[in-house]
């Protein structure tokens, strides 16, 4: 089973690229972020035509998350986090699919630092960590997948230039410490479990010729509970899709489990 996270950066503008990727890769379960569309503008018919069922949590112009399942039943568990510090933002969705709990998330960016947006990022992260603990205690195979807006380390394997990103919310010690707490609590960073070393960038900005220079960083993650990590057999980034015409600035990031 192939499971992916994909920040589409506007499902209306990027729908041809999304449908192309779905058709070519036949990914079984997909967590989408940054739909940037209200619920009624979600392209359910186009996605269903490719054999996918879907649940979504939209928002006009900003945020928005969805979970797609190819030929599989999908049962919505919740929209939004418990104790979300601002539930007007559509940033989390959770479903039961094929015996898995799948949580799709879009963590706040947090810039500029310091400021209220960074405070909100950390507060949202705390709510996510608390909910992750609840999910962990179920002992069910669980995948938390999405755009975490956190670069886990300062090494070249995770970021093209730590010095260039040093003042960014994605690289702040508080952001990285919150992400690390998941690993300490027993969650597995799936990409690094399969590829412990080497660049695995998932995002390249539209500016500064970042794609051509491969000036990217890793912020799209799939974190696995022990029961899911035991079934992990492969992981990777569909990097080539970032280079296609009118592509998202993120590349689809995936795992394969038994």
GROMACS .gro file of C-alpha atoms in nm, residues 7-14 33-42 57-65 88-91 106:
model
   32
    7UNK     CA    1   0.081   2.004  -0.039
    8UNK     CA    2  -0.090   2.105  -0.363
    9UNK     CA    3  -0.069   2.482  -0.303
   10UNK     CA    4  -0.420   2.549  -0.433
   11UNK     CA    5  -0.629   2.259  -0.556
   12UNK     CA    6  -0.804   2.473  -0.815
   13UNK     CA    7  -0.485   2.596  -0.978
   14UNK     CA    8  -0.301   2.263  -0.947
   33UNK     CA    9  -0.277   2.026   0.221
   34UNK     CA   10  -0.332   2.388   0.120
   35UNK     CA   11  -0.651   2.325  -0.074
   36UNK     CA   12  -0.721   2.700  -0.056
   37UNK     CA   13  -1.085   2.631  -0.137
   38UNK     CA   14  -1.411   2.615   0.063
   39UNK     CA   15  -1.584   2.279   0.102
   40UNK     CA   16  -1.817   2.337  -0.192
   41UNK     CA   17  -1.525   2.400  -0.429
   42UNK     CA   18  -1.354   2.068  -0.359
   57UNK     CA   19  -1.200   2.013   0.546
   58UNK     CA   20  -1.188   2.323   0.328
   59UNK     CA   21  -1.136   2.693   0.386
   60UNK     CA   22  -1.168   2.985   0.147
   61UNK     CA   23  -0.833   3.114   0.015
   62UNK     CA   24  -0.620   2.954   0.287
   63UNK     CA   25  -0.530   2.620   0.446
   64UNK     CA   26  -0.760   2.323   0.380
   65UNK     CA   27  -0.683   1.951   0.411
   88UNK     CA   28  -1.131   2.881   1.226
   89UNK     CA   29  -0.826   2.738   1.044
   90UNK     CA   30  -0.880   2.411   0.852
   91UNK     CA   31  -0.556   2.234   0.935
  106UNK     CA   32  -0.099   2.137   0.778
   0.00000   0.00000   0.00000
